Amino acid sequence: MKVTIKEWNAVATWHWDIPEDEVCGICRVQFDGTCPTCKFPGDDCALVQGRCNHAFHMHCLMTWIDLETSKGLCPMCRQKFEWKDKE
Amino acid sequence: MASNRMRRIGKEIADIHADAHSQIKAEPFGNQDDVTHLRGSFPGPPGTPYEGGTYNIDIKIPTDYPFRPPTMKFETKVWHPNVSSQTGAICLDTLSTAWSPVLTIKSALLSLQSLLSTPEPKDPQDAEVANMLLKSPKEFERVARDWAVVYAGAPASADNGSGSSIDDTRQGAGEDSLAKYDGYNKNLIDRFSSMGFDVDRVVAAFRHVGVERRGGQDYELEENSMGEIAARLLGE
Ligand SMILES: [Zn+2]
Ligand SMILES: [Zn+2]
Ligand SMILES: [Zn+2]
């Protein structure tokens, strides 16, 4: 069989240099550190995860969700960001 | 907040530098310490009239970046329905309503590069360009290519425009006729003459605009000078 390529559309993608599940996509700081507005890691600077499984520092995500331009969407997948239920 | 923004922009610029592969660039516009005003650039996509050109983008980072998108406009003039041919303003949803804080300066530049391959004349930023693309695509391609050659430094190739007359111009410019170039570098002049203008007229336009001869060296002309030369040649 001979295959002739008639058209080739290159699609550009990008990714963080560190695996994306280890950094907050908004501030690009590791999840084991705090978001840029907090000093101490731990409960005061919690992580949140959406039903879509994308995680962020809570403070970073809230700054985004509070903007009307966010339309309440997850920054990663642009689905409605809904809190993932515990358990 | 401000220092967080600076740190993230700094990281982004470092990431862009580290990736030599994509040919995307971004540097401080003027003052090296000011990372809120950058100049980005990328090559025109292959298979488009913009191929071989380099496109510079003026980038301003707002105080609430990355929650608000960077403001970008084309610094290099470009003939494209979604970019103003006058101001370089861009119509692209990624840079307005579809912005997300996980996007980066680099991803935004990549979207601009792909915008050049996928013109959307139904949602134009420049109505004149969009009309031309819809009504006479051939004419659109020709003008887009001319602009790429004049403003973005794309090589003037013989397979664009009316082929035979261009070849004649080139062959006429043999060793013996170098005098016609009046001390200007041949490549500089040929970049315009290969678009179908007489060498004599191009040289006259160079003189009129006051382009430096630099001892017959080949060098990169200022965007302003190129614009003035083109305007002179087109009789504007
Ligand atoms: Zn964060
Ligand atoms: Zn925090
Ligand atoms: Zn998501």
mmCIF file of C-alpha atoms and ligand atoms in Angstrom:
data_model
loop_
_atom_site.group_PDB
_atom_site.id
_atom_site.type_symbol
_atom_site.label_atom_id
_atom_site.label_comp_id
_atom_site.label_asym_id
_atom_site.label_seq_id
_atom_site.Cartn_x
_atom_site.Cartn_y
_atom_site.Cartn_z
ATOM 1 C CA MET A 1 0.000 0.000 0.000
ATOM 2 C CA LYS A 2 1.236 3.435 -0.823
ATOM 3 C CA VAL A 3 0.161 6.409 1.213
ATOM 4 C CA THR A 4 0.372 9.900 -0.194
ATOM 5 C CA ILE A 5 0.203 12.727 2.266
ATOM 6 C CA LYS A 6 -1.868 15.472 0.688
ATOM 7 C CA GLU A 7 -1.961 17.898 3.525
ATOM 8 C CA TRP A 8 -0.266 18.152 6.854
ATOM 9 C CA ASN A 9 -1.552 20.487 9.531
ATOM 10 C CA ALA A 10 0.896 21.056 12.358
ATOM 11 C CA VAL A 11 -0.846 21.733 15.642
ATOM 12 C CA ALA A 12 1.162 23.561 18.258
ATOM 13 C CA THR A 13 0.826 22.456 21.834
ATOM 14 C CA TRP A 14 2.729 23.381 24.929
ATOM 15 C CA HIS A 15 3.294 22.033 28.411
ATOM 16 C CA TRP A 16 5.089 23.029 31.535
ATOM 17 C CA ASP A 17 8.661 21.836 31.851
ATOM 18 C CA ILE A 18 7.719 20.105 35.105
ATOM 19 C CA PRO A 19 4.887 17.532 35.106
ATOM 20 C CA GLU A 20 1.714 19.569 35.283
ATOM 21 C CA ASP A 21 0.236 17.671 38.220
ATOM 22 C CA GLU A 22 2.995 18.984 40.476
ATOM 23 C CA VAL A 23 2.611 22.713 39.863
ATOM 24 C CA CYS A 24 -0.329 25.024 40.044
ATOM 25 C CA GLY A 25 -0.996 25.996 36.423
ATOM 26 C CA ILE A 26 -1.967 29.516 37.467
ATOM 27 C CA CYS A 27 1.078 30.624 39.487
ATOM 28 C CA ARG A 28 3.470 27.871 38.335
ATOM 29 C CA VAL A 29 4.601 27.245 41.908
ATOM 30 C CA GLN A 30 4.908 23.660 43.191
ATOM 31 C CA PHE A 31 1.917 22.388 45.117
ATOM 32 C CA ASP A 32 4.086 21.597 48.131
ATOM 33 C CA GLY A 33 4.828 25.325 48.405
ATOM 34 C CA THR A 34 2.229 28.030 48.961
ATOM 35 C CA CYS A 35 0.509 30.215 46.429
ATOM 36 C CA PRO A 36 2.338 33.528 45.909
ATOM 37 C CA THR A 37 0.136 35.439 48.371
ATOM 38 C CA CYS A 38 0.676 33.075 51.345
ATOM 39 C CA LYS A 39 3.715 32.471 53.506
ATOM 40 C CA PHE A 40 2.960 29.114 55.132
ATOM 41 C CA PRO A 41 2.003 25.919 53.347
ATOM 42 C CA GLY A 42 -0.752 23.812 54.826
ATOM 43 C CA ASP A 43 -4.425 24.237 55.561
ATOM 44 C CA ASP A 44 -4.477 28.016 55.175
ATOM 45 C CA CYS A 45 -3.345 27.687 51.582
ATOM 46 C CA ALA A 46 -5.276 24.645 50.486
ATOM 47 C CA LEU A 47 -5.452 22.960 47.130
ATOM 48 C CA VAL A 48 -8.728 22.543 45.311
ATOM 49 C CA GLN A 49 -9.615 19.947 42.759
ATOM 50 C CA GLY A 50 -12.493 20.162 40.317
ATOM 51 C CA ARG A 51 -14.678 17.350 39.003
ATOM 52 C CA CYS A 52 -12.552 17.607 35.899
ATOM 53 C CA ASN A 53 -9.632 16.552 38.133
ATOM 54 C CA HIS A 54 -7.651 19.750 37.546
ATOM 55 C CA ALA A 55 -6.072 21.087 40.719
ATOM 56 C CA PHE A 56 -4.944 24.581 41.747
ATOM 57 C CA HIS A 57 -4.052 26.533 44.850
ATOM 58 C CA MET A 58 -7.403 27.592 46.245
ATOM 59 C CA HIS A 59 -6.271 31.238 46.416
ATOM 60 C CA CYS A 60 -5.121 31.208 42.802
ATOM 61 C CA LEU A 61 -8.354 29.620 41.601
ATOM 62 C CA MET A 62 -10.561 31.994 43.630
ATOM 63 C CA THR A 63 -8.806 35.058 42.174
ATOM 64 C CA TRP A 64 -9.698 33.692 38.740
ATOM 65 C CA ILE A 65 -13.257 32.568 39.503
ATOM 66 C CA ASP A 66 -14.038 35.976 41.069
ATOM 67 C CA LEU A 67 -13.413 37.676 37.725
ATOM 68 C CA GLU A 68 -16.496 37.940 35.532
ATOM 69 C CA THR A 69 -14.270 37.115 32.532
ATOM 70 C CA SER A 70 -13.628 33.624 33.953
ATOM 71 C CA LYS A 71 -17.311 32.724 33.443
ATOM 72 C CA GLY A 72 -16.696 30.187 36.219
ATOM 73 C CA LEU A 73 -14.633 27.971 33.919
ATOM 74 C CA CYS A 74 -11.700 25.728 34.806
ATOM 75 C CA PRO A 75 -8.540 27.449 33.473
ATOM 76 C CA MET A 76 -7.253 24.138 32.093
ATOM 77 C CA CYS A 77 -10.198 22.560 30.295
ATOM 78 C CA ARG A 78 -12.746 25.395 30.235
ATOM 79 C CA GLN A 79 -15.552 23.277 31.654
ATOM 80 C CA LYS A 80 -17.612 24.746 34.470
ATOM 81 C CA PHE A 81 -15.411 24.439 37.553
ATOM 82 C CA GLU A 82 -17.288 22.369 40.124
ATOM 83 C CA TRP A 83 -15.831 21.320 43.432
ATOM 84 C CA LYS A 84 -15.055 17.666 43.572
ATOM 85 C CA ASP A 85 -17.003 16.088 46.470
ATOM 86 C CA LYS A 86 -14.882 14.618 49.223
ATOM 87 C CA GLU A 87 -14.904 10.800 49.483
ATOM 88 C CA MET B 1 0.950 40.286 43.719
ATOM 89 C CA ALA B 2 3.273 42.461 41.664
ATOM 90 C CA SER B 3 6.367 40.440 42.505
ATOM 91 C CA ASN B 4 4.513 37.216 41.758
ATOM 92 C CA ARG B 5 3.733 38.548 38.319
ATOM 93 C CA MET B 6 7.391 39.485 37.768
ATOM 94 C CA ARG B 7 8.515 36.041 38.886
ATOM 95 C CA ARG B 8 6.130 34.264 36.587
ATOM 96 C CA ILE B 9 7.072 36.428 33.588
ATOM 97 C CA GLY B 10 10.756 35.847 34.376
ATOM 98 C CA LYS B 11 10.162 32.074 34.374
ATOM 99 C CA GLU B 12 8.247 32.297 31.128
ATOM 100 C CA ILE B 13 11.040 34.204 29.386
ATOM 101 C CA ALA B 14 13.564 31.642 30.662
ATOM 102 C CA ASP B 15 11.382 28.803 29.315
ATOM 103 C CA ILE B 16 11.182 30.501 25.921
ATOM 104 C CA HIS B 17 14.990 30.881 25.852
ATOM 105 C CA ALA B 18 15.468 27.241 26.855
ATOM 106 C CA ASP B 19 13.360 26.039 23.921
ATOM 107 C CA ALA B 20 15.373 26.891 20.822
ATOM 108 C CA HIS B 21 13.227 24.460 18.836
ATOM 109 C CA SER B 22 10.051 26.470 18.410
ATOM 110 C CA GLN B 23 11.783 29.610 17.032
ATOM 111 C CA ILE B 24 9.545 31.708 19.273
ATOM 112 C CA LYS B 25 11.373 34.602 20.927
ATOM 113 C CA ALA B 26 10.565 37.115 23.635
ATOM 114 C CA GLU B 27 12.809 39.810 25.122
ATOM 115 C CA PRO B 28 12.320 43.003 27.115
ATOM 116 C CA PHE B 29 11.273 45.707 24.653
ATOM 117 C CA GLY B 30 13.701 48.344 25.853
ATOM 118 C CA ASN B 31 14.947 48.513 29.428
ATOM 119 C CA GLN B 32 16.236 45.009 30.272
ATOM 120 C CA ASP B 33 14.767 45.201 33.790
ATOM 121 C CA ASP B 34 11.265 45.977 32.610
ATOM 122 C CA VAL B 35 9.529 42.677 31.912
ATOM 123 C CA THR B 36 6.106 44.291 31.540
ATOM 124 C CA HIS B 37 6.864 45.461 28.011
ATOM 125 C CA LEU B 38 8.247 42.748 25.741
ATOM 126 C CA ARG B 39 8.953 42.175 22.105
ATOM 127 C CA GLY B 40 8.078 38.710 20.861
ATOM 128 C CA SER B 41 8.751 37.240 17.437
ATOM 129 C CA PHE B 42 8.032 34.141 15.389
ATOM 130 C CA PRO B 43 8.583 32.941 11.818
ATOM 131 C CA GLY B 44 5.739 33.134 9.309
ATOM 132 C CA PRO B 45 4.175 29.675 8.947
ATOM 133 C CA PRO B 46 5.312 27.513 5.991
ATOM 134 C CA GLY B 47 2.882 27.166 3.116
ATOM 135 C CA THR B 48 1.434 30.656 3.647
ATOM 136 C CA PRO B 49 2.259 33.994 1.981
ATOM 137 C CA TYR B 50 4.044 34.848 5.255
ATOM 138 C CA GLU B 51 6.614 32.031 4.926
ATOM 139 C CA GLY B 52 10.215 33.149 5.413
ATOM 140 C CA GLY B 53 9.212 36.379 7.147
ATOM 141 C CA THR B 54 9.811 37.244 10.789
ATOM 142 C CA TYR B 55 6.943 38.830 12.693
ATOM 143 C CA ASN B 56 7.588 41.069 15.701
ATOM 144 C CA ILE B 57 4.896 41.455 18.328
ATOM 145 C CA ASP B 58 4.583 44.286 20.837
ATOM 146 C CA ILE B 59 3.568 42.709 24.172
ATOM 147 C CA LYS B 60 2.308 44.620 27.223
ATOM 148 C CA ILE B 61 1.701 42.690 30.444
ATOM 149 C CA PRO B 62 -1.165 44.072 32.581
ATOM 150 C CA THR B 63 -0.809 44.407 36.376
ATOM 151 C CA ASP B 64 -3.231 41.542 37.008
ATOM 152 C CA TYR B 65 -1.495 39.112 34.664
ATOM 153 C CA PRO B 66 -1.982 36.135 34.373
ATOM 154 C CA PHE B 67 -5.612 36.696 35.313
ATOM 155 C CA ARG B 68 -5.941 39.155 32.444
ATOM 156 C CA PRO B 69 -4.397 38.507 29.023
ATOM 157 C CA PRO B 70 -1.283 40.262 27.711
ATOM 158 C CA THR B 71 -2.022 43.031 25.194
ATOM 159 C CA MET B 72 -0.451 42.104 21.885
ATOM 160 C CA LYS B 73 -0.214 43.811 18.527
ATOM 161 C CA PHE B 74 1.817 43.258 15.383
ATOM 162 C CA GLU B 75 4.798 45.562 15.193
ATOM 163 C CA THR B 76 5.641 44.166 11.753
ATOM 164 C CA LYS B 77 3.083 45.237 9.178
ATOM 165 C CA VAL B 78 1.059 42.277 7.910
ATOM 166 C CA TRP B 79 -1.713 41.853 5.325
ATOM 167 C CA HIS B 80 -4.191 39.576 7.099
ATOM 168 C CA PRO B 81 -7.961 39.942 7.688
ATOM 169 C CA ASN B 82 -7.714 39.562 11.475
ATOM 170 C CA VAL B 83 -4.922 42.116 11.924
ATOM 171 C CA SER B 84 -5.301 45.831 11.268
ATOM 172 C CA SER B 85 -3.079 46.758 8.326
ATOM 173 C CA GLN B 86 -2.785 50.227 9.876
ATOM 174 C CA THR B 87 -2.234 49.673 13.606
ATOM 175 C CA GLY B 88 -1.337 45.977 13.954
ATOM 176 C CA ALA B 89 -4.284 45.450 16.346
ATOM 177 C CA ILE B 90 -5.318 41.798 16.547
ATOM 178 C CA CYS B 91 -8.741 40.140 16.643
ATOM 179 C CA LEU B 92 -8.243 36.804 18.418
ATOM 180 C CA ASP B 93 -10.470 35.348 21.135
ATOM 181 C CA THR B 94 -7.521 33.726 22.962
ATOM 182 C CA LEU B 95 -6.269 37.234 23.710
ATOM 183 C CA SER B 96 -9.635 38.459 24.956
ATOM 184 C CA THR B 97 -12.716 36.463 25.983
ATOM 185 C CA ALA B 98 -11.112 33.022 25.748
ATOM 186 C CA TRP B 99 -8.012 33.889 27.802
ATOM 187 C CA SER B 100 -7.174 31.585 30.710
ATOM 188 C CA PRO B 101 -4.516 32.117 33.420
ATOM 189 C CA VAL B 102 -2.798 28.839 32.514
ATOM 190 C CA LEU B 103 -1.960 30.230 29.082
ATOM 191 C CA THR B 104 1.444 31.860 28.616
ATOM 192 C CA ILE B 105 3.189 34.479 26.506
ATOM 193 C CA LYS B 106 4.595 31.630 24.449
ATOM 194 C CA SER B 107 1.237 29.942 23.915
ATOM 195 C CA ALA B 108 -0.218 33.320 22.912
ATOM 196 C CA LEU B 109 2.575 33.836 20.356
ATOM 197 C CA LEU B 110 1.936 30.317 19.029
ATOM 198 C CA SER B 111 -1.750 31.184 18.593
ATOM 199 C CA LEU B 112 -0.782 34.276 16.615
ATOM 200 C CA GLN B 113 1.465 32.163 14.419
ATOM 201 C CA SER B 114 -1.394 29.770 13.749
ATOM 202 C CA LEU B 115 -3.763 32.708 13.144
ATOM 203 C CA LEU B 116 -1.543 33.571 10.157
ATOM 204 C CA SER B 117 -2.284 30.095 8.693
ATOM 205 C CA THR B 118 -6.007 30.275 9.395
ATOM 206 C CA PRO B 119 -7.375 33.682 8.361
ATOM 207 C CA GLU B 120 -10.998 34.197 9.388
ATOM 208 C CA PRO B 121 -12.429 36.872 7.033
ATOM 209 C CA LYS B 122 -15.928 36.555 8.510
ATOM 210 C CA ASP B 123 -14.748 38.082 11.773
ATOM 211 C CA PRO B 124 -12.364 40.719 10.443
ATOM 212 C CA GLN B 125 -10.187 43.278 12.168
ATOM 213 C CA ASP B 126 -9.451 44.874 8.787
ATOM 214 C CA ALA B 127 -12.499 44.999 6.512
ATOM 215 C CA GLU B 128 -10.532 45.989 3.410
ATOM 216 C CA VAL B 129 -8.216 42.985 3.698
ATOM 217 C CA ALA B 130 -11.119 40.660 4.479
ATOM 218 C CA ASN B 131 -13.044 41.849 1.405
ATOM 219 C CA MET B 132 -10.053 41.222 -0.789
ATOM 220 C CA LEU B 133 -9.597 37.708 0.609
ATOM 221 C CA LEU B 134 -13.274 36.914 -0.030
ATOM 222 C CA LYS B 135 -13.543 38.522 -3.475
ATOM 223 C CA SER B 136 -10.135 37.891 -5.039
ATOM 224 C CA PRO B 137 -8.015 35.392 -3.120
ATOM 225 C CA LYS B 138 -5.230 35.532 -5.745
ATOM 226 C CA GLU B 139 -4.881 39.280 -5.294
ATOM 227 C CA PHE B 140 -4.923 38.791 -1.514
ATOM 228 C CA GLU B 141 -2.080 36.271 -1.709
ATOM 229 C CA ARG B 142 -0.044 38.574 -3.898
ATOM 230 C CA VAL B 143 -0.386 41.577 -1.590
ATOM 231 C CA ALA B 144 0.183 39.455 1.527
ATOM 232 C CA ARG B 145 3.376 38.108 -0.068
ATOM 233 C CA ASP B 146 4.556 41.579 -1.150
ATOM 234 C CA TRP B 147 4.088 42.838 2.398
ATOM 235 C CA ALA B 148 5.934 39.808 3.792
ATOM 236 C CA VAL B 149 8.872 40.596 1.492
ATOM 237 C CA VAL B 150 8.917 44.330 2.176
ATOM 238 C CA TYR B 151 8.139 44.400 5.911
ATOM 239 C CA ALA B 152 8.948 40.944 7.316
ATOM 240 C CA GLY B 153 12.139 40.212 5.371
ATOM 241 C CA ALA B 154 10.749 37.192 3.490
ATOM 242 C CA PRO B 155 12.838 36.247 0.444
ATOM 243 C CA ALA B 156 11.392 37.471 -2.842
ATOM 244 C CA SER B 157 10.855 34.298 -4.850
ATOM 245 C CA ALA B 158 10.332 34.007 -8.584
ATOM 246 C CA ASP B 159 7.223 31.851 -8.332
ATOM 247 C CA ASN B 160 5.189 34.707 -6.943
ATOM 248 C CA GLY B 161 3.731 37.307 -9.263
ATOM 249 C CA SER B 162 4.380 37.358 -13.015
ATOM 250 C CA GLY B 163 7.319 34.971 -13.267
ATOM 251 C CA SER B 164 8.974 35.818 -16.569
ATOM 252 C CA SER B 165 9.505 39.538 -16.054
ATOM 253 C CA ILE B 166 11.108 38.836 -12.683
ATOM 254 C CA ASP B 167 13.592 36.409 -14.241
ATOM 255 C CA ASP B 168 14.475 39.024 -16.844
ATOM 256 C CA THR B 169 15.219 41.575 -14.157
ATOM 257 C CA ARG B 170 17.523 39.115 -12.440
ATOM 258 C CA GLN B 171 19.425 38.136 -15.546
ATOM 259 C CA GLY B 172 19.807 41.769 -16.555
ATOM 260 C CA ALA B 173 21.636 42.379 -13.322
ATOM 261 C CA GLY B 174 24.881 40.660 -14.308
ATOM 262 C CA GLU B 175 28.391 41.697 -13.266
ATOM 263 C CA ASP B 176 28.702 44.325 -15.984
ATOM 264 C CA SER B 177 25.600 46.229 -14.887
ATOM 265 C CA LEU B 178 26.630 46.542 -11.235
ATOM 266 C CA ALA B 179 27.195 50.241 -11.896
ATOM 267 C CA LYS B 180 23.425 50.597 -11.963
ATOM 268 C CA TYR B 181 23.388 49.819 -8.252
ATOM 269 C CA ASP B 182 25.141 53.098 -7.520
ATOM 270 C CA GLY B 183 27.180 51.727 -4.632
ATOM 271 C CA TYR B 184 24.267 50.028 -2.870
ATOM 272 C CA ASN B 185 24.495 46.358 -2.041
ATOM 273 C CA LYS B 186 22.975 44.326 -4.866
ATOM 274 C CA ASN B 187 20.912 42.124 -2.516
ATOM 275 C CA LEU B 188 19.342 45.167 -0.886
ATOM 276 C CA ILE B 189 18.196 46.521 -4.235
ATOM 277 C CA ASP B 190 17.209 43.112 -5.601
ATOM 278 C CA ARG B 191 14.854 42.548 -2.681
ATOM 279 C CA PHE B 192 12.728 45.263 -4.309
ATOM 280 C CA SER B 193 13.600 44.811 -7.974
ATOM 281 C CA SER B 194 12.601 41.133 -7.806
ATOM 282 C CA MET B 195 9.088 42.356 -7.048
ATOM 283 C CA GLY B 196 9.032 43.687 -10.589
ATOM 284 C CA PHE B 197 10.457 47.203 -10.220
ATOM 285 C CA ASP B 198 13.300 48.466 -12.418
ATOM 286 C CA VAL B 199 16.680 48.569 -10.691
ATOM 287 C CA ASP B 200 16.994 52.224 -11.697
ATOM 288 C CA ARG B 201 13.711 53.098 -10.015
ATOM 289 C CA VAL B 202 14.636 51.195 -6.871
ATOM 290 C CA VAL B 203 18.015 52.946 -6.683
ATOM 291 C CA ALA B 204 16.280 56.293 -7.164
ATOM 292 C CA ALA B 205 13.850 55.455 -4.366
ATOM 293 C CA PHE B 206 16.766 54.476 -2.084
ATOM 294 C CA ARG B 207 18.421 57.817 -2.822
ATOM 295 C CA HIS B 208 15.185 59.700 -2.249
ATOM 296 C CA VAL B 209 14.629 58.053 1.140
ATOM 297 C CA GLY B 210 18.289 58.604 2.027
ATOM 298 C CA VAL B 211 19.235 54.962 2.651
ATOM 299 C CA GLU B 212 22.891 54.576 3.718
ATOM 300 C CA ARG B 213 25.214 52.751 1.328
ATOM 301 C CA ARG B 214 27.466 51.412 4.106
ATOM 302 C CA GLY B 215 30.209 50.722 1.578
ATOM 303 C CA GLY B 216 28.055 48.292 -0.412
ATOM 304 C CA GLN B 217 27.394 46.019 2.597
ATOM 305 C CA ASP B 218 24.268 43.892 2.851
ATOM 306 C CA TYR B 219 22.397 44.835 6.014
ATOM 307 C CA GLU B 220 18.922 44.870 7.453
ATOM 308 C CA LEU B 221 16.956 47.970 6.472
ATOM 309 C CA GLU B 222 14.897 49.764 9.084
ATOM 310 C CA GLU B 223 11.188 49.050 8.871
ATOM 311 C CA ASN B 224 10.525 52.773 8.369
ATOM 312 C CA SER B 225 12.885 53.007 5.421
ATOM 313 C CA MET B 226 11.365 49.913 3.820
ATOM 314 C CA GLY B 227 7.923 51.426 4.161
ATOM 315 C CA GLU B 228 9.045 54.690 2.592
ATOM 316 C CA ILE B 229 10.794 52.892 -0.260
ATOM 317 C CA ALA B 230 7.729 50.769 -0.945
ATOM 318 C CA ALA B 231 5.482 53.833 -0.852
ATOM 319 C CA ARG B 232 7.790 55.655 -3.271
ATOM 320 C CA LEU B 233 7.844 52.669 -5.664
ATOM 321 C CA LEU B 234 4.087 52.261 -5.533
ATOM 322 C CA GLY B 235 3.739 55.947 -6.273
ATOM 323 C CA GLU B 236 1.919 56.772 -3.053
HETATM 324 ZN ZN ZN C 1 -1.126 28.717 42.413
HETATM 325 ZN ZN ZN C 2 -2.517 30.820 49.335
HETATM 326 ZN ZN ZN C 3 -10.461 21.293 34.320
#
